[in-house]
PDB file of C-alpha atoms and ligand atoms in Angstrom:
ATOM      1  CA  MET K 935    -128.404-148.867  -3.855  1.00  0.00           C
ATOM      2  CA  ALA K 936    -124.910-147.773  -3.694  1.00  0.00           C
ATOM      3  CA  SER K 937    -122.653-148.914  -0.221  1.00  0.00           C
ATOM      4  CA  GLN K 938    -120.734-145.941   0.175  1.00  0.00           C
ATOM      5  CA  LEU K 939    -119.824-144.164   4.237  1.00  0.00           C
ATOM      6  CA  ARG K 940    -122.653-141.415   3.380  1.00  0.00           C
ATOM      7  CA  LEU K 941    -122.877-141.127   7.173  1.00  0.00           C
ATOM      8  CA  ARG K 942    -120.238-141.076   8.444  1.00  0.00           C
ATOM      9  CA  SER K 943    -120.297-137.945  11.342  1.00  0.00           C
ATOM     10  CA  ALA K 944    -123.498-138.529  11.938  1.00  0.00           C
ATOM     11  CA  LEU K 945    -125.242-139.264  15.059  1.00  0.00           C
ATOM     12  CA  ALA K 946    -129.075-141.325  14.364  1.00  0.00           C
ATOM     13  CA  LEU K 947    -131.463-141.664  16.626  1.00  0.00           C
ATOM     14  CA  VAL K 948    -134.491-144.284  16.065  1.00  0.00           C
ATOM     15  CA  THR K 949    -137.335-145.424  17.884  1.00  0.00           C
ATOM     16  CA  GLY K 950    -139.025-148.865  18.078  1.00  0.00           C
ATOM     17  CA  ALA K 951    -135.617-149.649  17.027  1.00  0.00           C
ATOM     18  CA  GLY K 952    -135.981-153.303  18.557  1.00  0.00           C
ATOM     19  CA  SER K 953    -138.555-154.510  16.319  1.00  0.00           C
ATOM     20  CA  GLY K 954    -139.697-154.637  12.306  1.00  0.00           C
ATOM     21  CA  ILE K 955    -138.572-151.000  10.165  1.00  0.00           C
ATOM     22  CA  GLY K 956    -137.095-149.648  13.376  1.00  0.00           C
ATOM     23  CA  ARG K 957    -134.197-152.550  13.611  1.00  0.00           C
ATOM     24  CA  ALA K 958    -134.061-152.851   9.833  1.00  0.00           C
ATOM     25  CA  VAL K 959    -133.364-148.724  10.208  1.00  0.00           C
ATOM     26  CA  SER K 960    -130.901-148.887  12.467  1.00  0.00           C
ATOM     27  CA  VAL K 961    -128.828-151.199  10.859  1.00  0.00           C
ATOM     28  CA  ARG K 962    -129.178-149.524   7.416  1.00  0.00           C
ATOM     29  CA  LEU K 963    -127.455-146.077   9.230  1.00  0.00           C
ATOM     30  CA  ALA K 964    -125.013-148.193  10.465  1.00  0.00           C
ATOM     31  CA  GLY K 965    -124.011-149.161   7.911  1.00  0.00           C
ATOM     32  CA  GLU K 966    -123.346-146.102   6.284  1.00  0.00           C
ATOM     33  CA  GLY K 967    -121.004-145.389   8.589  1.00  0.00           C
ATOM     34  CA  ALA K 968    -123.397-143.450  11.239  1.00  0.00           C
ATOM     35  CA  THR K 969    -123.606-144.529  15.345  1.00  0.00           C
ATOM     36  CA  VAL K 970    -127.028-145.364  16.252  1.00  0.00           C
ATOM     37  CA  ALA K 971    -128.829-144.358  19.384  1.00  0.00           C
ATOM     38  CA  ALA K 972    -131.531-147.003  19.585  1.00  0.00           C
ATOM     39  CA  CYS K 973    -135.044-146.563  21.349  1.00  0.00           C
ATOM     40  CA  ASP K 974    -137.406-149.344  21.960  1.00  0.00           C
ATOM     41  CA  LEU K 975    -140.267-149.086  24.286  1.00  0.00           C
ATOM     42  CA  ASP K 976    -139.015-152.801  24.663  1.00  0.00           C
ATOM     43  CA  GLY K 977    -135.296-151.762  26.278  1.00  0.00           C
ATOM     44  CA  ALA K 978    -133.556-156.020  25.811  1.00  0.00           C
ATOM     45  CA  ALA K 979    -135.046-155.125  22.198  1.00  0.00           C
ATOM     46  CA  ALA K 980    -132.728-151.825  21.561  1.00  0.00           C
ATOM     47  CA  ARG K 981    -130.173-153.602  23.114  1.00  0.00           C
ATOM     48  CA  GLU K 982    -130.449-156.609  20.939  1.00  0.00           C
ATOM     49  CA  THR K 983    -130.243-154.292  17.958  1.00  0.00           C
ATOM     50  CA  VAL K 984    -127.482-152.641  18.794  1.00  0.00           C
ATOM     51  CA  ARG K 985    -125.833-156.490  18.923  1.00  0.00           C
ATOM     52  CA  LEU K 986    -126.372-156.809  15.434  1.00  0.00           C
ATOM     53  CA  LEU K 987    -124.571-153.724  14.336  1.00  0.00           C
ATOM     54  CA  GLY K 988    -121.479-155.147  15.452  1.00  0.00           C
ATOM     55  CA  GLY K 989    -118.653-152.689  16.114  1.00  0.00           C
ATOM     56  CA  PRO K 990    -117.897-151.699  19.390  1.00  0.00           C
ATOM     57  CA  GLY K 991    -120.799-150.759  20.727  1.00  0.00           C
ATOM     58  CA  SER K 992    -122.880-154.228  20.239  1.00  0.00           C
ATOM     59  CA  GLU K 993    -120.156-154.878  23.859  1.00  0.00           C
ATOM     60  CA  GLU K 994    -121.551-154.969  27.167  1.00  0.00           C
ATOM     61  CA  GLU K 995    -119.929-151.547  28.890  1.00  0.00           C
ATOM     62  CA  ALA K 996    -119.797-150.058  25.517  1.00  0.00           C
ATOM     63  CA  PRO K 997    -117.518-147.282  24.660  1.00  0.00           C
ATOM     64  CA  ARG K 998    -118.463-143.388  25.129  1.00  0.00           C
ATOM     65  CA  GLY K 999    -118.923-142.521  20.839  1.00  0.00           C
ATOM     66  CA  ALA K1000    -120.128-146.517  20.214  1.00  0.00           C
ATOM     67  CA  HIS K1001    -123.639-147.515  19.073  1.00  0.00           C
ATOM     68  CA  ALA K1002    -125.812-147.413  22.414  1.00  0.00           C
ATOM     69  CA  ALA K1003    -129.463-148.612  22.864  1.00  0.00           C
ATOM     70  CA  PHE K1004    -131.764-146.796  25.198  1.00  0.00           C
ATOM     71  CA  GLN K1005    -135.638-147.813  26.578  1.00  0.00           C
ATOM     72  CA  ALA K1006    -138.151-144.899  26.507  1.00  0.00           C
ATOM     73  CA  ASP K1007    -142.474-144.800  26.124  1.00  0.00           C
ATOM     74  CA  VAL K1008    -141.842-142.131  23.520  1.00  0.00           C
ATOM     75  CA  SER K1009    -145.888-141.309  24.200  1.00  0.00           C
ATOM     76  CA  GLU K1010    -145.052-139.946  27.569  1.00  0.00           C
ATOM     77  CA  ALA K1011    -143.767-136.151  27.225  1.00  0.00           C
ATOM     78  CA  ARG K1012    -141.077-136.817  30.335  1.00  0.00           C
ATOM     79  CA  ALA K1013    -139.687-139.776  28.806  1.00  0.00           C
ATOM     80  CA  ALA K1014    -138.936-138.413  25.572  1.00  0.00           C
ATOM     81  CA  ARG K1015    -136.907-135.164  27.030  1.00  0.00           C
ATOM     82  CA  ARG K1016    -135.253-137.599  28.775  1.00  0.00           C
ATOM     83  CA  LEU K1017    -134.090-139.688  26.065  1.00  0.00           C
ATOM     84  CA  LEU K1018    -133.199-136.347  24.142  1.00  0.00           C
ATOM     85  CA  GLU K1019    -130.522-135.414  27.802  1.00  0.00           C
ATOM     86  CA  GLN K1020    -130.093-138.731  28.060  1.00  0.00           C
ATOM     87  CA  VAL K1021    -128.271-139.090  23.936  1.00  0.00           C
ATOM     88  CA  GLN K1022    -126.830-136.478  24.012  1.00  0.00           C
ATOM     89  CA  ASP K1023    -125.175-136.757  27.808  1.00  0.00           C
ATOM     90  CA  CYS K1024    -124.157-140.377  26.138  1.00  0.00           C
ATOM     91  CA  PHE K1025    -122.481-138.863  22.898  1.00  0.00           C
ATOM     92  CA  SER K1026    -121.906-134.676  23.669  1.00  0.00           C
ATOM     93  CA  ARG K1027    -124.179-133.827  20.302  1.00  0.00           C
ATOM     94  CA  PRO K1028    -127.328-133.819  19.564  1.00  0.00           C
ATOM     95  CA  PRO K1029    -129.120-136.718  16.967  1.00  0.00           C
ATOM     96  CA  SER K1030    -128.556-135.497  13.354  1.00  0.00           C
ATOM     97  CA  VAL K1031    -130.408-138.141  11.937  1.00  0.00           C
ATOM     98  CA  VAL K1032    -134.269-138.818  13.510  1.00  0.00           C
ATOM     99  CA  VAL K1033    -136.471-141.311  12.713  1.00  0.00           C
ATOM    100  CA  SER K1034    -139.173-142.382  14.867  1.00  0.00           C
ATOM    101  CA  CYS K1035    -140.126-146.321  14.249  1.00  0.00           C
ATOM    102  CA  ALA K1036    -142.285-145.977  17.161  1.00  0.00           C
ATOM    103  CA  GLY K1037    -145.524-147.587  16.227  1.00  0.00           C
ATOM    104  CA  ILE K1038    -148.964-149.874  17.913  1.00  0.00           C
ATOM    105  CA  THR K1039    -152.405-150.902  15.915  1.00  0.00           C
ATOM    106  CA  ARG K1040    -154.880-151.302  18.278  1.00  0.00           C
ATOM    107  CA  ASP K1041    -157.626-152.079  15.221  1.00  0.00           C
ATOM    108  CA  GLU K1042    -161.282-152.185  14.848  1.00  0.00           C
ATOM    109  CA  PHE K1043    -163.865-151.571  13.349  1.00  0.00           C
ATOM    110  CA  LEU K1044    -165.613-147.913  13.720  1.00  0.00           C
ATOM    111  CA  LEU K1045    -168.511-148.420  15.316  1.00  0.00           C
ATOM    112  CA  HIS K1046    -166.874-150.606  17.953  1.00  0.00           C
ATOM    113  CA  MET K1047    -163.688-148.624  18.467  1.00  0.00           C
ATOM    114  CA  SER K1048    -163.512-148.469  21.857  1.00  0.00           C
ATOM    115  CA  GLU K1049    -161.985-143.968  23.313  1.00  0.00           C
ATOM    116  CA  ASP K1050    -158.886-146.419  24.865  1.00  0.00           C
ATOM    117  CA  ASP K1051    -157.900-148.357  21.544  1.00  0.00           C
ATOM    118  CA  TRP K1052    -158.427-144.945  19.549  1.00  0.00           C
ATOM    119  CA  ASP K1053    -156.538-142.902  22.773  1.00  0.00           C
ATOM    120  CA  LYS K1054    -153.338-145.024  22.704  1.00  0.00           C
ATOM    121  CA  VAL K1055    -153.236-145.564  18.593  1.00  0.00           C
ATOM    122  CA  ILE K1056    -153.005-141.658  18.734  1.00  0.00           C
ATOM    123  CA  ALA K1057    -150.151-140.923  21.448  1.00  0.00           C
ATOM    124  CA  VAL K1058    -148.123-143.454  20.221  1.00  0.00           C
ATOM    125  CA  ASN K1059    -148.187-143.018  16.257  1.00  0.00           C
ATOM    126  CA  LEU K1060    -148.684-138.971  16.942  1.00  0.00           C
ATOM    127  CA  LYS K1061    -147.721-137.441  19.914  1.00  0.00           C
ATOM    128  CA  SER K1062    -144.662-139.116  19.709  1.00  0.00           C
ATOM    129  CA  ILE K1063    -144.021-137.943  17.199  1.00  0.00           C
ATOM    130  CA  PHE K1064    -144.646-134.580  18.338  1.00  0.00           C
ATOM    131  CA  LEU K1065    -142.236-134.644  21.773  1.00  0.00           C
ATOM    132  CA  VAL K1066    -139.512-136.439  19.421  1.00  0.00           C
ATOM    133  CA  THR K1067    -139.284-133.835  16.604  1.00  0.00           C
ATOM    134  CA  GLN K1068    -139.383-130.939  19.160  1.00  0.00           C
ATOM    135  CA  ALA K1069    -136.980-131.719  21.183  1.00  0.00           C
ATOM    136  CA  ALA K1070    -135.313-133.540  19.179  1.00  0.00           C
ATOM    137  CA  ALA K1071    -135.559-129.648  17.441  1.00  0.00           C
ATOM    138  CA  GLN K1072    -134.942-127.839  20.421  1.00  0.00           C
ATOM    139  CA  ALA K1073    -131.938-129.203  20.726  1.00  0.00           C
ATOM    140  CA  LEU K1074    -130.434-129.022  17.126  1.00  0.00           C
ATOM    141  CA  VAL K1075    -131.243-124.969  16.542  1.00  0.00           C
ATOM    142  CA  SER K1076    -130.150-124.539  20.411  1.00  0.00           C
ATOM    143  CA  SER K1077    -126.735-125.835  19.195  1.00  0.00           C
ATOM    144  CA  GLY K1078    -126.776-124.117  15.875  1.00  0.00           C
ATOM    145  CA  CYS K1079    -126.741-128.099  14.125  1.00  0.00           C
ATOM    146  CA  HIS K1080    -128.078-129.197  11.038  1.00  0.00           C
ATOM    147  CA  GLY K1081    -130.679-132.355  10.791  1.00  0.00           C
ATOM    148  CA  SER K1082    -132.810-134.228   9.025  1.00  0.00           C
ATOM    149  CA  ILE K1083    -135.711-136.020  10.579  1.00  0.00           C
ATOM    150  CA  ILE K1084    -137.407-138.339   9.282  1.00  0.00           C
ATOM    151  CA  ASN K1085    -140.736-139.885  11.275  1.00  0.00           C
ATOM    152  CA  ILE K1086    -142.782-143.306   9.491  1.00  0.00           C
ATOM    153  CA  SER K1087    -146.457-142.603   8.410  1.00  0.00           C
ATOM    154  CA  SER K1088    -148.674-145.218   6.406  1.00  0.00           C
ATOM    155  CA  ILE K1089    -150.073-145.076   3.014  1.00  0.00           C
ATOM    156  CA  VAL K1090    -152.810-146.243   5.466  1.00  0.00           C
ATOM    157  CA  GLY K1091    -153.266-141.541   6.067  1.00  0.00           C
ATOM    158  CA  LYS K1092    -153.486-141.339   2.889  1.00  0.00           C
ATOM    159  CA  VAL K1093    -155.872-143.388   1.855  1.00  0.00           C
ATOM    160  CA  GLY K1094    -157.272-145.226   5.161  1.00  0.00           C
ATOM    161  CA  ASN K1095    -157.799-149.149   5.956  1.00  0.00           C
ATOM    162  CA  VAL K1096    -161.607-150.044   7.077  1.00  0.00           C
ATOM    163  CA  GLY K1097    -160.987-151.065  11.147  1.00  0.00           C
ATOM    164  CA  GLN K1098    -158.066-148.048  11.581  1.00  0.00           C
ATOM    165  CA  THR K1099    -159.636-145.453  11.633  1.00  0.00           C
ATOM    166  CA  ASN K1100    -157.701-144.806  15.197  1.00  0.00           C
ATOM    167  CA  TYR K1101    -153.972-146.002  13.172  1.00  0.00           C
ATOM    168  CA  ALA K1102    -155.157-144.216   9.556  1.00  0.00           C
ATOM    169  CA  ALA K1103    -155.672-140.661  11.569  1.00  0.00           C
ATOM    170  CA  SER K1104    -152.452-140.477  13.493  1.00  0.00           C
ATOM    171  CA  LYS K1105    -150.887-141.128  10.183  1.00  0.00           C
ATOM    172  CA  ALA K1106    -152.007-139.078   8.118  1.00  0.00           C
ATOM    173  CA  GLY K1107    -151.151-136.666  11.279  1.00  0.00           C
ATOM    174  CA  VAL K1108    -147.833-137.636  11.255  1.00  0.00           C
ATOM    175  CA  ILE K1109    -147.950-136.728   7.621  1.00  0.00           C
ATOM    176  CA  GLY K1110    -148.876-132.838   8.607  1.00  0.00           C
ATOM    177  CA  LEU K1111    -147.240-132.582  11.381  1.00  0.00           C
ATOM    178  CA  THR K1112    -143.841-133.807   9.065  1.00  0.00           C
ATOM    179  CA  GLN K1113    -144.794-131.005   6.735  1.00  0.00           C
ATOM    180  CA  THR K1114    -145.465-127.919   8.960  1.00  0.00           C
ATOM    181  CA  ALA K1115    -142.456-128.752  11.210  1.00  0.00           C
ATOM    182  CA  ALA K1116    -140.224-129.031   7.960  1.00  0.00           C
ATOM    183  CA  ARG K1117    -141.564-125.786   6.383  1.00  0.00           C
ATOM    184  CA  GLU K1118    -140.710-124.117  10.654  1.00  0.00           C
ATOM    185  CA  LEU K1119    -137.205-125.273  10.134  1.00  0.00           C
ATOM    186  CA  GLY K1120    -136.208-124.885   6.428  1.00  0.00           C
ATOM    187  CA  ARG K1121    -134.094-122.237   8.150  1.00  0.00           C
ATOM    188  CA  HIS K1122    -132.729-123.646  10.347  1.00  0.00           C
ATOM    189  CA  GLY K1123    -131.236-126.156   8.334  1.00  0.00           C
ATOM    190  CA  ILE K1124    -132.957-129.176   9.582  1.00  0.00           C
ATOM    191  CA  ARG K1125    -135.005-131.234   6.644  1.00  0.00           C
ATOM    192  CA  CYS K1126    -138.473-132.869   7.548  1.00  0.00           C
ATOM    193  CA  ASN K1127    -139.744-135.804   5.197  1.00  0.00           C
ATOM    194  CA  SER K1128    -142.086-138.597   5.859  1.00  0.00           C
ATOM    195  CA  VAL K1129    -141.956-141.929   4.321  1.00  0.00           C
ATOM    196  CA  LEU K1130    -144.529-144.126   3.840  1.00  0.00           C
ATOM    197  CA  PRO K1131    -144.558-147.477   4.283  1.00  0.00           C
ATOM    198  CA  GLY K1132    -147.362-150.184   2.419  1.00  0.00           C
ATOM    199  CA  PHE K1133    -147.748-153.503   4.347  1.00  0.00           C
ATOM    200  CA  ILE K1134    -144.322-154.948   5.310  1.00  0.00           C
ATOM    201  CA  LYS K1135    -142.545-157.533   6.630  1.00  0.00           C
ATOM    202  CA  THR K1136    -142.838-156.994  10.297  1.00  0.00           C
ATOM    203  CA  PRO K1137    -144.226-158.539  13.431  1.00  0.00           C
ATOM    204  CA  MET K1138    -146.862-155.429  13.101  1.00  0.00           C
ATOM    205  CA  THR K1139    -147.924-157.386   9.778  1.00  0.00           C
ATOM    206  CA  GLN K1140    -148.340-161.046  11.794  1.00  0.00           C
ATOM    207  CA  LYS K1141    -151.580-160.388  13.710  1.00  0.00           C
ATOM    208  CA  VAL K1142    -152.913-158.674   9.855  1.00  0.00           C
ATOM    209  CA  PRO K1143    -154.894-161.851   9.302  1.00  0.00           C
ATOM    210  CA  GLN K1144    -153.159-164.968   5.982  1.00  0.00           C
ATOM    211  CA  LYS K1145    -156.587-163.648   3.840  1.00  0.00           C
ATOM    212  CA  VAL K1146    -156.481-160.093   4.402  1.00  0.00           C
ATOM    213  CA  LEU K1147    -153.100-160.621   3.059  1.00  0.00           C
ATOM    214  CA  ASP K1148    -153.806-162.438   0.207  1.00  0.00           C
ATOM    215  CA  LYS K1149    -156.230-159.584  -0.579  1.00  0.00           C
ATOM    216  CA  VAL K1150    -153.830-157.305  -0.844  1.00  0.00           C
ATOM    217  CA  THR K1151    -150.478-158.913  -2.038  1.00  0.00           C
ATOM    218  CA  GLY K1152    -152.904-159.431  -4.823  1.00  0.00           C
ATOM    219  CA  MET K1153    -153.895-155.152  -5.222  1.00  0.00           C
ATOM    220  CA  ILE K1154    -149.611-154.361  -5.102  1.00  0.00           C
ATOM    221  CA  PRO K1155    -148.515-153.906  -8.345  1.00  0.00           C
ATOM    222  CA  MET K1156    -145.353-155.311  -7.810  1.00  0.00           C
ATOM    223  CA  GLY K1157    -146.840-158.812  -6.593  1.00  0.00           C
ATOM    224  CA  HIS K1158    -144.938-159.556  -2.916  1.00  0.00           C
ATOM    225  CA  MET K1159    -145.464-157.356   0.670  1.00  0.00           C
ATOM    226  CA  GLY K1160    -142.125-154.824   0.912  1.00  0.00           C
ATOM    227  CA  ASP K1161    -139.122-156.554   3.584  1.00  0.00           C
ATOM    228  CA  PRO K1162    -138.365-153.820   6.026  1.00  0.00           C
ATOM    229  CA  GLU K1163    -134.796-153.455   3.538  1.00  0.00           C
ATOM    230  CA  ASP K1164    -136.790-151.470   1.488  1.00  0.00           C
ATOM    231  CA  VAL K1165    -137.719-149.255   3.456  1.00  0.00           C
ATOM    232  CA  ALA K1166    -134.801-148.514   5.616  1.00  0.00           C
ATOM    233  CA  ASP K1167    -133.057-147.348   1.887  1.00  0.00           C
ATOM    234  CA  VAL K1168    -135.413-144.850   1.644  1.00  0.00           C
ATOM    235  CA  VAL K1169    -135.181-143.159   4.920  1.00  0.00           C
ATOM    236  CA  THR K1170    -130.721-143.607   4.949  1.00  0.00           C
ATOM    237  CA  PHE K1171    -131.005-142.001   1.570  1.00  0.00           C
ATOM    238  CA  LEU K1172    -133.576-139.048   3.121  1.00  0.00           C
ATOM    239  CA  ALA K1173    -131.193-139.103   6.184  1.00  0.00           C
ATOM    240  CA  SER K1174    -128.493-138.705   3.875  1.00  0.00           C
ATOM    241  CA  GLU K1175    -127.064-135.100   1.644  1.00  0.00           C
ATOM    242  CA  ASP K1176    -128.880-137.516  -1.169  1.00  0.00           C
ATOM    243  CA  SER K1177    -131.564-135.808   0.006  1.00  0.00           C
ATOM    244  CA  GLY K1178    -130.395-132.233   0.883  1.00  0.00           C
ATOM    245  CA  TYR K1179    -133.085-129.908  -1.277  1.00  0.00           C
ATOM    246  CA  ILE K1180    -136.063-132.637  -0.008  1.00  0.00           C
ATOM    247  CA  THR K1181    -138.049-131.367   2.516  1.00  0.00           C
ATOM    248  CA  GLY K1182    -141.210-131.190   2.950  1.00  0.00           C
ATOM    249  CA  ALA K1183    -142.725-134.525   1.170  1.00  0.00           C
ATOM    250  CA  SER K1184    -144.208-138.134   1.960  1.00  0.00           C
ATOM    251  CA  VAL K1185    -142.820-140.646  -0.044  1.00  0.00           C
ATOM    252  CA  GLU K1186    -144.445-144.046  -0.302  1.00  0.00           C
ATOM    253  CA  VAL K1187    -142.410-147.266  -0.571  1.00  0.00           C
ATOM    254  CA  THR K1188    -145.472-149.579  -1.795  1.00  0.00           C
ATOM    255  CA  GLY K1189    -144.550-151.448  -4.712  1.00  0.00           C
ATOM    256  CA  GLY K1190    -147.093-149.176  -5.982  1.00  0.00           C
ATOM    257  CA  LEU K1191    -150.711-150.437  -4.266  1.00  0.00           C
ATOM    258  CA  PHE K1192    -152.701-147.635  -3.879  1.00  0.00           C
ATOM    259  CA  MET K1193    -150.660-145.033  -5.924  1.00  0.00           C
TER     260      MET K1193
HETATM  261  N1  NAD G1469    -145.628-153.535   8.946  1.00  0.00           N
HETATM  262  C1  NAD G1469    -145.842-152.352   8.140  1.00  0.00           C
HETATM  263  O1  NAD G1469    -146.898-153.355   7.275  1.00  0.00           O
HETATM  264  C2  NAD G1469    -146.350-150.938   7.787  1.00  0.00           C
HETATM  265  C3  NAD G1469    -146.735-150.395   6.798  1.00  0.00           C
HETATM  266  C4  NAD G1469    -147.129-148.610   7.317  1.00  0.00           C
HETATM  267  C5  NAD G1469    -146.060-148.543   8.007  1.00  0.00           C
HETATM  268  N2  NAD G1469    -145.583-148.569   9.681  1.00  0.00           N
HETATM  269  C6  NAD G1469    -144.931-148.503  10.240  1.00  0.00           C
HETATM  270  O2  NAD G1469    -143.748-148.812  10.260  1.00  0.00           O
HETATM  271  C7  NAD G1469    -143.701-148.482  12.193  1.00  0.00           C
HETATM  272  C8  NAD G1469    -142.641-149.876  12.489  1.00  0.00           C
HETATM  273  O3  NAD G1469    -143.750-150.742  12.277  1.00  0.00           O
HETATM  274  P1  NAD G1469    -143.416-151.685  11.826  1.00  0.00           P
HETATM  275  O4  NAD G1469    -144.030-152.840  11.290  1.00  0.00           O
HETATM  276  O5  NAD G1469    -141.992-152.182  11.920  1.00  0.00           O
HETATM  277  O6  NAD G1469    -143.400-153.059  14.240  1.00  0.00           O
HETATM  278  P2  NAD G1469    -142.978-152.898  15.051  1.00  0.00           P
HETATM  279  O7  NAD G1469    -144.047-153.619  15.695  1.00  0.00           O
HETATM  280  O8  NAD G1469    -142.022-154.620  14.253  1.00  0.00           O
HETATM  281  O9  NAD G1469    -142.423-152.587  15.555  1.00  0.00           O
HETATM  282  C9  NAD G1469    -142.021-151.307  15.964  1.00  0.00           C
HETATM  283  C10 NAD G1469    -142.028-151.105  17.307  1.00  0.00           C
HETATM  284  O10 NAD G1469    -142.202-149.709  18.215  1.00  0.00           O
HETATM  285  C11 NAD G1469    -142.089-150.274  18.981  1.00  0.00           C
HETATM  286  N3  NAD G1469    -143.189-149.496  19.931  1.00  0.00           N
HETATM  287  C12 NAD G1469    -143.983-149.203  20.887  1.00  0.00           C
HETATM  288  N4  NAD G1469    -144.739-148.403  21.452  1.00  0.00           N
HETATM  289  C13 NAD G1469    -143.668-147.026  21.250  1.00  0.00           C
HETATM  290  C14 NAD G1469    -143.556-147.277  23.115  1.00  0.00           C
HETATM  291  N5  NAD G1469    -144.320-146.471  22.838  1.00  0.00           N
HETATM  292  N6  NAD G1469    -142.075-146.249  23.277  1.00  0.00           N
HETATM  293  C15 NAD G1469    -141.474-146.469  22.123  1.00  0.00           C
HETATM  294  N7  NAD G1469    -141.200-147.344  21.424  1.00  0.00           N
HETATM  295  C16 NAD G1469    -142.515-148.597  21.159  1.00  0.00           C
HETATM  296  C17 NAD G1469    -141.924-151.507  19.934  1.00  0.00           C
HETATM  297  O11 NAD G1469    -141.840-152.418  20.828  1.00  0.00           O
HETATM  298  C18 NAD G1469    -142.003-152.399  18.465  1.00  0.00           C
HETATM  299  O12 NAD G1469    -140.631-152.825  19.082  1.00  0.00           O
HETATM  300  C19 NAD G1469    -144.630-148.164  13.115  1.00  0.00           C
HETATM  301  O13 NAD G1469    -144.931-146.837  13.151  1.00  0.00           O
HETATM  302  C20 NAD G1469    -145.796-148.414  11.289  1.00  0.00           C
HETATM  303  O14 NAD G1469    -147.141-147.988  12.140  1.00  0.00           O
HETATM  304  C21 NAD G1469    -145.222-150.016   8.997  1.00  0.00           C
END
């Protein structure tokens, strides 16, 4: 994708920014000129992402306006609200780009899945997106600013996956939530889209047995798993005005898997 500073004046909040897709998204958005508020449950990982972004925010005691790291559990209502407050206090404006990448898996066959594994995955993968999308949209609407909200779902939310009833349900929920938010927020100049990655090389998929990965890779028309940067490129397009008339979309980044 052509490199140009398409996000020069944007402030981007990225959750799950300490690893995998969230880190790649942070790097790509910063590369396009955005100031990044990198949030993760793991505060040290978020700080490491900010260090990777370079610029003044990567130094200790970063001046205001530079990239900044935030520690928060976005599945908790109070923490999500506080995160938006902290970001606005730090940068004196709400984020105009919000990318929710925080996510977990707790795989088990339906016949054996515990209520706790169900609840935890729904809380982190779906409730957090409600909390962050709502808090960000409230901040944007009350300040009269336009924005682009991008929620990371999964192709599994569309087609299901053995051992992932909780994960598939959470990711299907993200698609419906995002489409509904797009319908409600369009009149405020806020676009909402979801991205559905296929199998991407990150710490999340490193937990999947190699035998399973080999089998899935054999089904991918492009013949290989994706890189986090493949997802980051699409997120950056959705964050920018190049996608100014796109809202409510669910964009698949799968190498053709399950098309
Ligand atoms: N890797 C893939 O193949 C793939 C495919 C489809 C969708 N996804 C989705 O992409 C997103 C990123 O996944 P990834 O592969 O980069 O995983 P990852 O495990 O590398 O990164 C996830 C990050 O989210 C953070 N996180 C977890 N719970 C959190 C919480 N409660 N609050 C704040 N941060 C939290 C983790 O600390 C971690 O840094 C997830 O939503 C995942 O479901 C990944």
